[in-house]
Each structure stands twice: as structure tokens, then as C-alpha cells.
Amino acid sequence: SSELTQDPAVSVALGQSVTITCQGDSLRRYSASWYQQKPGQAPELVMYGKNTRPSGIPDRFSGSTSGNTVSLTISGAQADDEADYFCNSRDSSGDHVVFGGGTKLTVL
Amino acid sequence: QLQLQESGPGLVKPSETLSLTCTVSGVSIRNNNYYWGWIRQPPGKGLEWIGHLYYPGSTYYSPSLRSRVTISIDTSKNQFSLKLISVTAADTAVYYCARLWLAAGSDAFDFWGQGTKVAVS
């Protein structure tokens, strides 16, 4: 089992906002990154650090941190946002990279 | 433009060695700003970090795979490689190579290869 926990599935109505969370004790010490993966494609980095978007990622994506939880919020979800979302950070030792189990986002 | 491309056999027999290569174009693999890593994804499952390396040769491996995995670098070809010994069906997955950037306090895999499917059978 992963040291980072994500809800397996989340749904959102088109145009509404949705928050995807990632929990783990190591997140109190280490920042996380977020990836979007569409079927048959490689993951794409959409957020890193506390709230930094790579070039080309829409500003409807934002990140936040509180205690042992990091969150990815999509404000005004689009059909194109339907995908799997994974977080990653360090494990509790700080020596190894870990991924969360992933959240399947459905846009209704 | 940075590109990463995995290559290697798509089928490996149980107990044998899985060998994959990632060819990097657009940036030198000796660039000290980045690490170079491998991640895999079993069918229908999530992402699993295998390990990464930092030129000229520091390596970091997943504890669950450490006894079976080696990641190495070939600067003359701007490539890095993965070897996984004694494979079983549980090693069947899509294998990705990716660039790892320690950005803003987080581990960010910012560029990925397209992935290569490896079946153990």
C-alpha cells in the first residue's frame, strides 16, 4: 500500500469546481507534485511545489497544502479534465519517491 | 525540445532480465540540474517509482525493488538504462522514463517518455 492516500474516484459536474486530495504523514515535511494521465497516454505534470503550474497548464488548476494533506483544485472543470490524477512526494524516511494510488476524475 | 524515448523488448520470460534504455534528446544527461528516473504502471493500476539516478552516478532505488534493479547512465549516447533481474508476471507493466526536477521543494517528473509495454510471459 502507498504511503500517500487518494480517493479512488471523484466526480464533478461540468463547469463546477472539484478538489482532489492526497494524504500522508510525509506531506508535513515534503511538498508534492500532481500528474494528469489520460487513457493510453503518459502522465503529465500539472502542479508542483505548494502551488506552481508548469508552463501550458491552465490557471483553473491550483494547489494547496494543509497539515498532512495536499489538494489539487480544478475551478470550472472541463470535459478535457476527465482523467486519472496522481500525487507524488517522498516517503516518511525522505529517501524515496512515492506515488499516491490515483484518483479517477469523471466530469459529468 | 526535450524528448525521452524508451526502447527494449516487449516480452521477457520469467526469471530472465528486463533491460530497457531511455534515449534523451534536447538536453545533456550530464546536466546537474536534473535526475533521470524510471516509473512503471501495471495494467489498470497506479504509478510505481522504480528509481532514479544523478550524473555522474548516484542512484536511488525503491526499497521493494532494490535487490533486483540497476539504473545506469551512458553519457556518450545520452542514454540511461534500467535492468531488472529475475522478473515475474508481477513485473508486467508499462515502463516510463522521465526527467526528475527537484522544483520548489518537490520531486517533479516534468518530462516523460511515451512508455513501453513489457509483458513477462
Tab-separated table of C-alpha atoms in Angstrom:
chain	number	residue	atom	x	y	z
A	1	SER	CA	0.000	0.000	0.000
A	2	SER	CA	1.112	3.552	-0.740
A	3	GLU	CA	2.173	5.998	1.956
A	4	LEU	CA	0.132	8.592	0.069
A	5	THR	CA	-3.643	8.077	0.090
A	6	GLN	CA	-6.026	9.328	-2.570
A	7	ASP	CA	-9.745	8.788	-3.042
A	8	PRO	CA	-10.139	6.246	-5.863
A	9	ALA	CA	-12.812	8.200	-7.698
A	10	VAL	CA	-14.317	11.678	-7.733
A	11	SER	CA	-16.937	13.211	-9.989
A	12	VAL	CA	-17.811	16.791	-10.841
A	13	ALA	CA	-20.457	18.485	-12.937
A	14	LEU	CA	-19.216	20.317	-15.999
A	15	GLY	CA	-18.198	23.850	-15.053
A	16	GLN	CA	-18.168	23.190	-11.321
A	17	SER	CA	-15.135	23.068	-9.052
A	18	VAL	CA	-13.597	19.920	-7.650
A	19	THR	CA	-10.826	19.194	-5.176
A	20	ILE	CA	-8.695	16.062	-5.287
A	21	THR	CA	-6.748	15.261	-2.132
A	22	CYS	CA	-3.597	13.365	-1.230
A	23	GLN	CA	-2.890	12.458	2.399
A	24	GLY	CA	0.241	11.230	4.093
A	25	ASP	CA	2.388	11.941	7.118
A	26	SER	CA	5.383	12.766	4.933
A	27	LEU	CA	3.445	15.673	3.449
A	28	ARG	CA	4.003	17.561	6.676
A	29	ARG	CA	7.676	17.748	5.660
A	30	TYR	CA	7.761	17.414	1.878
A	31	SER	CA	5.903	19.126	-0.906
A	32	ALA	CA	4.013	17.172	-3.538
A	33	SER	CA	3.558	17.189	-7.284
A	34	TRP	CA	0.441	16.305	-9.268
A	35	TYR	CA	0.066	14.500	-12.580
A	36	GLN	CA	-2.816	14.109	-15.010
A	37	GLN	CA	-2.991	10.902	-17.016
A	38	LYS	CA	-5.449	10.308	-19.818
A	39	PRO	CA	-6.093	6.809	-21.204
A	40	GLY	CA	-3.212	5.466	-23.228
A	41	GLN	CA	-1.005	8.464	-22.504
A	42	ALA	CA	1.963	9.176	-20.289
A	43	PRO	CA	1.325	11.232	-17.156
A	44	GLU	CA	1.689	14.992	-17.428
A	45	LEU	CA	2.903	17.234	-14.616
A	46	VAL	CA	0.187	19.748	-13.711
A	47	MET	CA	1.348	21.098	-10.338
A	48	TYR	CA	4.480	21.134	-8.217
A	49	GLY	CA	5.702	22.778	-5.054
A	50	LYS	CA	2.944	24.316	-2.981
A	51	ASN	CA	1.079	25.861	-5.924
A	52	THR	CA	3.150	26.164	-9.089
A	53	ARG	CA	1.840	25.262	-12.524
A	54	PRO	CA	4.194	24.234	-15.326
A	55	SER	CA	4.028	26.292	-18.474
A	56	GLY	CA	0.929	25.480	-20.519
A	57	ILE	CA	-1.226	24.226	-17.642
A	58	PRO	CA	-4.468	26.229	-17.399
A	59	ASP	CA	-4.884	28.520	-14.421
A	60	ARG	CA	-8.076	26.708	-13.427
A	61	PHE	CA	-5.688	24.237	-11.759
A	62	SER	CA	-4.457	25.282	-8.316
A	63	GLY	CA	-2.774	23.592	-5.390
A	64	SER	CA	-2.801	23.948	-1.631
A	65	THR	CA	-1.450	22.277	1.489
A	66	SER	CA	-2.824	21.848	4.965
A	67	GLY	CA	-1.170	19.636	7.545
A	68	ASN	CA	-0.775	16.146	6.102
A	69	THR	CA	-2.976	16.845	3.080
A	70	VAL	CA	-2.207	18.377	-0.280
A	71	SER	CA	-5.012	19.299	-2.620
A	72	LEU	CA	-5.442	19.903	-6.321
A	73	THR	CA	-8.429	22.065	-7.196
A	74	ILE	CA	-9.907	22.439	-10.646
A	75	SER	CA	-12.084	25.550	-10.835
A	76	GLY	CA	-14.650	25.215	-13.600
A	77	ALA	CA	-13.948	21.651	-14.672
A	78	GLN	CA	-13.941	20.981	-18.391
A	79	ALA	CA	-14.653	17.739	-20.208
A	80	ASP	CA	-10.959	17.617	-21.111
A	81	ASP	CA	-10.076	17.394	-17.411
A	82	GLU	CA	-11.546	13.897	-17.152
A	83	ALA	CA	-8.518	11.767	-16.343
A	84	ASP	CA	-6.621	9.964	-13.599
A	85	TYR	CA	-4.729	12.213	-11.190
A	86	PHE	CA	-1.714	11.082	-9.187
A	87	CYS	CA	0.240	12.834	-6.458
A	88	ASN	CA	3.855	12.111	-5.576
A	89	SER	CA	6.208	13.095	-2.809
A	90	ARG	CA	8.734	11.454	-0.500
A	91	ASP	CA	8.136	8.604	1.906
A	92	SER	CA	8.400	9.060	5.658
A	93	SER	CA	12.143	8.400	5.577
A	94	GLY	CA	12.612	11.121	2.991
A	95	ASP	CA	14.872	8.863	0.957
A	96	HIS	CA	12.419	7.533	-1.584
A	97	VAL	CA	9.833	8.819	-4.017
A	98	VAL	CA	6.274	7.564	-3.615
A	99	PHE	CA	3.112	7.969	-5.646
A	100	GLY	CA	-0.435	8.060	-4.414
A	101	GLY	CA	-2.797	5.401	-5.674
A	102	GLY	CA	-4.513	7.808	-8.042
A	103	THR	CA	-7.957	9.411	-8.356
A	104	LYS	CA	-10.191	8.870	-11.356
A	105	LEU	CA	-11.972	12.135	-12.108
A	106	THR	CA	-15.230	11.951	-14.003
A	107	VAL	CA	-16.727	15.124	-15.447
A	108	LEU	CA	-20.499	14.740	-15.707
B	1	GLN	CA	12.795	20.398	-27.416
B	2	LEU	CA	13.335	17.780	-24.743
B	3	GLN	CA	12.269	14.269	-25.653
B	4	LEU	CA	12.658	10.925	-23.943
B	5	GLN	CA	12.164	7.619	-25.737
B	6	GLU	CA	12.109	4.169	-24.182
B	7	SER	CA	13.302	1.140	-26.104
B	8	GLY	CA	13.665	-2.546	-25.372
B	9	PRO	CA	11.954	-5.921	-25.684
B	10	GLY	CA	8.204	-6.054	-25.220
B	11	LEU	CA	8.288	-9.635	-23.969
B	12	VAL	CA	10.548	-11.168	-21.321
B	13	LYS	CA	10.477	-14.702	-19.976
B	14	PRO	CA	10.014	-15.348	-16.265
B	15	SER	CA	13.279	-15.454	-14.291
B	16	GLU	CA	15.118	-13.550	-17.016
B	17	THR	CA	16.333	-9.938	-17.085
B	18	LEU	CA	14.310	-6.973	-18.278
B	19	SER	CA	16.509	-4.373	-19.983
B	20	LEU	CA	15.267	-1.008	-21.180
B	21	THR	CA	17.016	2.091	-22.477
B	22	CYS	CA	15.868	5.706	-22.438
B	23	THR	CA	17.323	7.978	-25.103
B	24	VAL	CA	17.267	11.648	-24.165
B	25	SER	CA	17.337	14.396	-26.771
B	26	GLY	CA	17.270	18.139	-26.301
B	27	VAL	CA	19.328	18.302	-23.114
B	28	SER	CA	22.543	16.748	-21.908
B	29	ILE	CA	22.044	13.910	-19.477
B	30	ARG	CA	25.066	15.339	-17.644
B	31	ASN	CA	23.091	18.455	-16.734
B	32	ASN	CA	23.406	18.667	-12.962
B	33	ASN	CA	20.024	20.325	-12.570
B	34	TYR	CA	18.151	17.081	-13.203
B	35	TYR	CA	17.799	13.456	-12.224
B	36	TRP	CA	16.712	10.695	-14.587
B	37	GLY	CA	14.201	8.123	-13.461
B	38	TRP	CA	12.090	5.076	-14.219
B	39	ILE	CA	8.451	4.625	-13.252
B	40	ARG	CA	6.176	1.728	-14.099
B	41	GLN	CA	2.432	1.160	-14.251
B	42	PRO	CA	0.944	-2.349	-14.129
B	43	PRO	CA	-2.197	-2.846	-16.226
B	44	GLY	CA	-5.121	-0.963	-14.704
B	45	LYS	CA	-3.091	0.167	-11.712
B	46	GLY	CA	-1.256	3.222	-10.432
B	47	LEU	CA	2.251	4.548	-10.867
B	48	GLU	CA	5.202	2.935	-9.093
B	49	TRP	CA	8.561	4.667	-8.723
B	50	ILE	CA	11.405	2.291	-9.588
B	51	GLY	CA	14.372	4.576	-9.066
B	52	HIS	CA	16.428	7.414	-10.451
B	53	LEU	CA	19.991	8.493	-10.932
B	54	TYR	CA	22.011	11.678	-10.833
B	55	TYR	CA	25.045	12.192	-13.045
B	56	PRO	CA	27.765	11.096	-12.616
B	57	GLY	CA	26.319	8.089	-10.875
B	58	SER	CA	24.363	8.493	-7.662
B	59	THR	CA	21.440	6.094	-7.695
B	60	TYR	CA	18.245	5.842	-5.652
B	61	TYR	CA	16.018	2.771	-5.743
B	62	SER	CA	12.618	1.705	-4.481
B	63	PRO	CA	13.089	-0.422	-1.356
B	64	SER	CA	10.776	-3.074	-2.794
B	65	LEU	CA	12.878	-3.431	-5.964
B	66	ARG	CA	16.356	-2.557	-4.717
B	67	SER	CA	17.640	-6.133	-4.718
B	68	ARG	CA	16.727	-6.620	-8.388
B	69	VAL	CA	17.194	-3.262	-10.107
B	70	THR	CA	20.108	-1.340	-11.590
B	71	ILE	CA	19.907	2.050	-13.281
B	72	SER	CA	22.955	3.203	-15.196
B	73	ILE	CA	23.993	6.019	-17.491
B	74	ASP	CA	25.784	6.212	-20.854
B	75	THR	CA	26.794	9.804	-21.443
B	76	SER	CA	28.344	9.049	-24.838
B	77	LYS	CA	24.881	8.168	-26.154
B	78	ASN	CA	22.906	10.496	-23.871
B	79	GLN	CA	21.025	7.469	-22.555
B	80	PHE	CA	20.183	5.864	-19.264
B	81	SER	CA	19.120	2.288	-18.721
B	82	LEU	CA	17.109	0.009	-16.475
B	83	LYS	CA	17.902	-3.587	-15.653
B	84	LEU	CA	15.513	-5.674	-13.590
B	85	ILE	CA	16.606	-9.231	-12.868
B	86	SER	CA	14.601	-12.342	-12.034
B	87	VAL	CA	11.341	-10.998	-13.405
B	88	THR	CA	7.934	-12.497	-12.706
B	89	ALA	CA	4.454	-11.827	-14.043
B	90	ALA	CA	4.133	-9.101	-11.401
B	91	ASP	CA	6.693	-7.064	-13.351
B	92	THR	CA	4.371	-6.812	-16.341
B	93	ALA	CA	3.733	-3.110	-16.811
B	94	VAL	CA	4.163	-0.031	-18.936
B	95	TYR	CA	7.605	1.322	-18.144
B	96	TYR	CA	8.211	5.057	-18.373
B	97	CYS	CA	11.432	7.003	-18.265
B	98	ALA	CA	11.202	10.573	-17.039
B	99	ARG	CA	13.230	13.589	-16.077
B	100	LEU	CA	13.099	14.416	-12.383
B	101	TRP	CA	13.462	18.002	-11.284
B	102	LEU	CA	13.714	18.986	-7.659
B	103	ALA	CA	11.477	22.001	-8.033
B	104	ALA	CA	10.162	24.241	-5.280
B	105	GLY	CA	10.793	21.593	-2.679
B	106	SER	CA	9.034	18.805	-4.529
B	107	ASP	CA	10.045	15.915	-6.776
B	108	ALA	CA	8.581	16.801	-10.148
B	109	PHE	CA	8.798	14.423	-13.074
B	110	ASP	CA	8.415	17.134	-15.680
B	111	PHE	CA	9.093	15.281	-18.922
B	112	TRP	CA	8.084	11.693	-19.666
B	113	GLY	CA	8.685	9.209	-22.423
B	114	GLN	CA	5.658	7.729	-24.128
B	115	GLY	CA	6.096	4.483	-22.214
B	116	THR	CA	6.863	0.964	-23.368
B	117	LYS	CA	4.794	-2.116	-22.568
B	118	VAL	CA	6.680	-5.054	-21.164
B	119	ALA	CA	4.988	-8.387	-20.625
B	120	VAL	CA	6.568	-11.175	-18.609
B	121	SER	CA	5.403	-14.473	-20.003
